[in-house]
PDB file of C-alpha atoms in Angstrom:
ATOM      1  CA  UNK A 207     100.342 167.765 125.008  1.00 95.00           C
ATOM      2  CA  UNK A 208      97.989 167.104 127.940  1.00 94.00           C
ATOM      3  CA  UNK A 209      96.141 170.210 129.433  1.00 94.00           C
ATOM      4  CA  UNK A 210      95.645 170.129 133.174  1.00 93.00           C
ATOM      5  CA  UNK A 211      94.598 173.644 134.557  1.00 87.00           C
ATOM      6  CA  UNK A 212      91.986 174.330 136.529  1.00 86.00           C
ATOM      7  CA  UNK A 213      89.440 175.693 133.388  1.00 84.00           C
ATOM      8  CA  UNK A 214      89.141 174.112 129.909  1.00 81.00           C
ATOM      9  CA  UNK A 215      91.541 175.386 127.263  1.00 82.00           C
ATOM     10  CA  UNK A 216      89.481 178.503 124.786  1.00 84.00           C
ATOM     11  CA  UNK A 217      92.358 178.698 122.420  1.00 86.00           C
ATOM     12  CA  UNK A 218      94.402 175.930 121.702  1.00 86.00           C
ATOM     13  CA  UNK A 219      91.433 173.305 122.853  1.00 86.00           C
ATOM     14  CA  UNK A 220      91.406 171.643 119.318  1.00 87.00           C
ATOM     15  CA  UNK A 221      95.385 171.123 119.992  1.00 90.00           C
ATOM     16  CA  UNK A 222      95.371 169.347 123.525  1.00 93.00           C
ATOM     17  CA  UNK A 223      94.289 166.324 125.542  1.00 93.00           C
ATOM     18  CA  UNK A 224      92.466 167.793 128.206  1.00 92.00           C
ATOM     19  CA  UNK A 225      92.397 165.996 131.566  1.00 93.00           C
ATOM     20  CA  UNK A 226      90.095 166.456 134.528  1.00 90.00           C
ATOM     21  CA  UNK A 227      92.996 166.154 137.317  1.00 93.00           C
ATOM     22  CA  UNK A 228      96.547 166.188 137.392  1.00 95.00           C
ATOM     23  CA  UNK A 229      98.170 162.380 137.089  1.00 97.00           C
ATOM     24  CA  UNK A 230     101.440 161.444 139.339  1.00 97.00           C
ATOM     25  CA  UNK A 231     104.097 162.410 136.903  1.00 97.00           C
ATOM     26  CA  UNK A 232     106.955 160.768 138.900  1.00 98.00           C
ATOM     27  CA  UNK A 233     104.505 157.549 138.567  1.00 98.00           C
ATOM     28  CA  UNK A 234     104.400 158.304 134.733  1.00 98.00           C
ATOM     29  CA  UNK A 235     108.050 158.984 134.561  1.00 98.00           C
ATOM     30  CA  UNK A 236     109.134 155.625 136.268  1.00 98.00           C
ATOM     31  CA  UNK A 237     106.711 153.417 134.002  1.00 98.00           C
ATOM     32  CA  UNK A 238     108.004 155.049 130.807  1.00 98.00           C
ATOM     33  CA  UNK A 239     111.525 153.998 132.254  1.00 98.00           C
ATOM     34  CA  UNK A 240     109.911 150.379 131.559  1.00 98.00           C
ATOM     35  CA  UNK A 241     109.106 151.066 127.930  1.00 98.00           C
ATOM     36  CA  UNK A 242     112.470 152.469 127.011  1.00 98.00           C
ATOM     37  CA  UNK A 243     115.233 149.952 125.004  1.00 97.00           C
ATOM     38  CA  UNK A 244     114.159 147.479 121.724  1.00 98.00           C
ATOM     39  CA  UNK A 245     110.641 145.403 122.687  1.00 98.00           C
ATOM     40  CA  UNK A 246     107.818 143.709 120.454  1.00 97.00           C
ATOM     41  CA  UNK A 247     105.370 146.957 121.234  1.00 97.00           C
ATOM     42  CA  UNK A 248     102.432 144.230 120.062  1.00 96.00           C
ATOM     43  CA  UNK A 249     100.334 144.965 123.111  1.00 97.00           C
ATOM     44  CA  UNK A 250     100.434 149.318 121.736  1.00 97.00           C
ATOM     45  CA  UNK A 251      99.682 149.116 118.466  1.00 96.00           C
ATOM     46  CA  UNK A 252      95.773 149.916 117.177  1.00 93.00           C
ATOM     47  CA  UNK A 253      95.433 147.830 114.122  1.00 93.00           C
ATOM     48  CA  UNK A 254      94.278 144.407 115.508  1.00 87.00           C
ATOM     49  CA  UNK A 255      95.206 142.829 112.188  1.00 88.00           C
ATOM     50  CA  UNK A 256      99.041 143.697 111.821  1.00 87.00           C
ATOM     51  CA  UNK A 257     101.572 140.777 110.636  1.00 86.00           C
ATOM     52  CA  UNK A 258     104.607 142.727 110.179  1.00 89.00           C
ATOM     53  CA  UNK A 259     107.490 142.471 112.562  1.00 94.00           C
ATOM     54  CA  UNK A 260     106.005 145.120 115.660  1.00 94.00           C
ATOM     55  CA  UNK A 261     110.059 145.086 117.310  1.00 97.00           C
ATOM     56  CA  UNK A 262     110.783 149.236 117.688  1.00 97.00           C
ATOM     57  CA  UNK A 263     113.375 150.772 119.916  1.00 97.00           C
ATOM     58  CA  UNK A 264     112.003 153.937 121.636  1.00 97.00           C
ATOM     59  CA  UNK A 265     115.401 155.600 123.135  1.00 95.00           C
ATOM     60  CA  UNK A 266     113.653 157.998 125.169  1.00 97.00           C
ATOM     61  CA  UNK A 267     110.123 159.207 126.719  1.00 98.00           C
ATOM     62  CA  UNK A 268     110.141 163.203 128.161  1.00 98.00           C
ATOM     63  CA  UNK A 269     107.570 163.584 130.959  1.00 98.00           C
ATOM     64  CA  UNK A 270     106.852 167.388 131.990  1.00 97.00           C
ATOM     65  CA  UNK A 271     104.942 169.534 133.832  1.00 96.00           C
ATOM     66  CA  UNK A 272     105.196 173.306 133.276  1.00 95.00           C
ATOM     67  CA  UNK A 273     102.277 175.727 134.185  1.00 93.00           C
ATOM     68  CA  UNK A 274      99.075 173.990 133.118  1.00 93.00           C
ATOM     69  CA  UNK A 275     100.826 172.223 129.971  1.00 94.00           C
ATOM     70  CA  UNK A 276     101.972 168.103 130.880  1.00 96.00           C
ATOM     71  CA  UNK A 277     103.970 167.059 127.921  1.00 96.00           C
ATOM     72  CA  UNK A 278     104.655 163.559 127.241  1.00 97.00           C
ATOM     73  CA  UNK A 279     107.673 162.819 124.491  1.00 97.00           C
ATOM     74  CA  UNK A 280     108.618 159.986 122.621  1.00 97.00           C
ATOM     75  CA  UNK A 281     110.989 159.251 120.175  1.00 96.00           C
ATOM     76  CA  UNK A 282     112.252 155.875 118.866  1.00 95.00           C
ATOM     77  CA  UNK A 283     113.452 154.388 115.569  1.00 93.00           C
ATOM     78  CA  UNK A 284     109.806 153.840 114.239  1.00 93.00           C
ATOM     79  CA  UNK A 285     105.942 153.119 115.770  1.00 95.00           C
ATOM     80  CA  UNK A 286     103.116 150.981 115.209  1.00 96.00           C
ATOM     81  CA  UNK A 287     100.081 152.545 113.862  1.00 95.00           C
ATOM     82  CA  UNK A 288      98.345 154.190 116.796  1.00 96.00           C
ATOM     83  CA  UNK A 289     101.624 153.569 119.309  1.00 97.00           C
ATOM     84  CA  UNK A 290     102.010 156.990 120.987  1.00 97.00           C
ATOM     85  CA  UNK A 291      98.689 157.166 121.553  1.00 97.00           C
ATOM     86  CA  UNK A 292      98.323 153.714 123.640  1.00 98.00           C
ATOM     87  CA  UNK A 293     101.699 154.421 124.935  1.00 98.00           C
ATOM     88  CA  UNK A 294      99.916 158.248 126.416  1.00 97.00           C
ATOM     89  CA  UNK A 295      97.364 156.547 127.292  1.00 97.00           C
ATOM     90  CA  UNK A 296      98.747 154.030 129.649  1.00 98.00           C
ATOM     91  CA  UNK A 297     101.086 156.244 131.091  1.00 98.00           C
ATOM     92  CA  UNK A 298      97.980 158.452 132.209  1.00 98.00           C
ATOM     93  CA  UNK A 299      96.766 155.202 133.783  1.00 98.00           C
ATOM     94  CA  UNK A 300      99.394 154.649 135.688  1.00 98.00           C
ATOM     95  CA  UNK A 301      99.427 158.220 136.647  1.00 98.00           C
ATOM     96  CA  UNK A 302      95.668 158.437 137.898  1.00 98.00           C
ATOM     97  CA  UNK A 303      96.447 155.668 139.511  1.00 97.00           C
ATOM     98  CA  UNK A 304      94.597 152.619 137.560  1.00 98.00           C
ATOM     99  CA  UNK A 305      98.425 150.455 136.486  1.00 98.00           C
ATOM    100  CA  UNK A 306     101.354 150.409 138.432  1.00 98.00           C
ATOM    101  CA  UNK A 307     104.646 150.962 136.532  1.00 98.00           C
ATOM    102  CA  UNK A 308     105.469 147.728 137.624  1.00 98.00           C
ATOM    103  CA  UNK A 309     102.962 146.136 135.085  1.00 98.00           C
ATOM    104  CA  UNK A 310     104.576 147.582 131.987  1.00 98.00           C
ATOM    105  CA  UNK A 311     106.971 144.929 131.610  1.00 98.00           C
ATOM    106  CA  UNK A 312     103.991 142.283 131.712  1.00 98.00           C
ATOM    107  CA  UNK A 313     101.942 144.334 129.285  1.00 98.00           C
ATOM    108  CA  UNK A 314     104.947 144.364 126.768  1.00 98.00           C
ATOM    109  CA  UNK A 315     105.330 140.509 126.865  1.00 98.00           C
ATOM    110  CA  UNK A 316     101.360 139.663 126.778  1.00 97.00           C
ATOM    111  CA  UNK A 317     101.925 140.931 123.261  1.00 95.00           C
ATOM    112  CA  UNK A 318      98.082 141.717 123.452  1.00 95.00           C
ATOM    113  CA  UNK A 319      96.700 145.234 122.678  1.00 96.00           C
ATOM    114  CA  UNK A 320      93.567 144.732 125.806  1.00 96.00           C
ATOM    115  CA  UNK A 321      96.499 144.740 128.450  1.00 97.00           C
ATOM    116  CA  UNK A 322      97.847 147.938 127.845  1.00 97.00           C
ATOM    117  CA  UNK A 323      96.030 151.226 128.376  1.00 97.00           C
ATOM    118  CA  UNK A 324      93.580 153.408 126.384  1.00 97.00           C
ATOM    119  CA  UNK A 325      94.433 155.227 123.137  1.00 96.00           C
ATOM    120  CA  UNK A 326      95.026 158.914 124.168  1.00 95.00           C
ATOM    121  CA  UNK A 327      93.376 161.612 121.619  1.00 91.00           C
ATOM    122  CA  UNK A 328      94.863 162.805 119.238  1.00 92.00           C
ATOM    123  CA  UNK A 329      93.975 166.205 120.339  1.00 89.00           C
ATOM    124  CA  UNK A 330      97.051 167.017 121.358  1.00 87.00           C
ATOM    125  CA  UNK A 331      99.500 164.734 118.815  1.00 91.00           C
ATOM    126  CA  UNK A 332     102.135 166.265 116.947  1.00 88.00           C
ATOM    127  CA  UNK A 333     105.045 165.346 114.923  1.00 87.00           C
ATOM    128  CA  UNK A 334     107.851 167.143 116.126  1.00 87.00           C
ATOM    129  CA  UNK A 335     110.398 166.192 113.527  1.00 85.00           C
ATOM    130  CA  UNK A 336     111.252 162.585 111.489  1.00 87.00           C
ATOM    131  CA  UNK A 337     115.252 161.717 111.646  1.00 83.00           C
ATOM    132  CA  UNK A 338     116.685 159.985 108.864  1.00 79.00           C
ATOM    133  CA  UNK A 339     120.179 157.671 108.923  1.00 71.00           C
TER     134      UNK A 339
END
């Protein structure tokens, strides 16, 4: 959960991102198309060390905008350590305007965590619910 009004958060400040402007969420929203379906997510994960298999699914990414709350969903079948985060991260990128959502497709196959964006705070992180099959 991003925070974008026009004066920094008093109450729930320890539980969002605060940003300084407003990103293009249509931007956003057409990027995270990009990242949706089964890819290696090498170039999003935090731990520069990892040797396990990095292929997850993510089967949708929610993008919206109500009041001075931007909310940014994601839900897949499992994520590298750190993976929301980068994913947040270089959404907001291409939302203030520093990647196109045309490079998310080039960032997943580099396979190499310095292409895609920065690692969001975890300010505003939170499990929402873990499914089981």
């Amino acid at each position: 959960t991003c925070y974008v009004g026009n004066a920094k958060p008093v109450f729930n400040r320890k539980y969002v991102y605060a940003l300084e402007k407003m990103p293009d969420i249509k931007a956003m929203q057409e990027a995270a198309k990009k990242l949706l379906g089964t890819h290696d997510f090498l170039s999003f994960c935090g731990n520069p060390k990892f040797k396990k298999d990095s292929v997850r699914t993510i089967d949708k990414i929610d993008i919206r905008h109500k009041g001075d709350y931007l909310t940014i969903t994601v839900h897949g079948d499992g994520f590298l350590q750190n993976m929301v985060r980068i994913i947040t991260g270089t959404l907001l990128e291409v939302g203030f305007g520093e990647k196109r959502p045309e490079d998310i497709p080039g960032i997943i196959e580099a396979k190499n965590r310095e292409r895609a964006g920065f690692m969001a705070h975890a300010k505003g992180l939170c499990l929402m619910s873990v499914d089981y099959q």
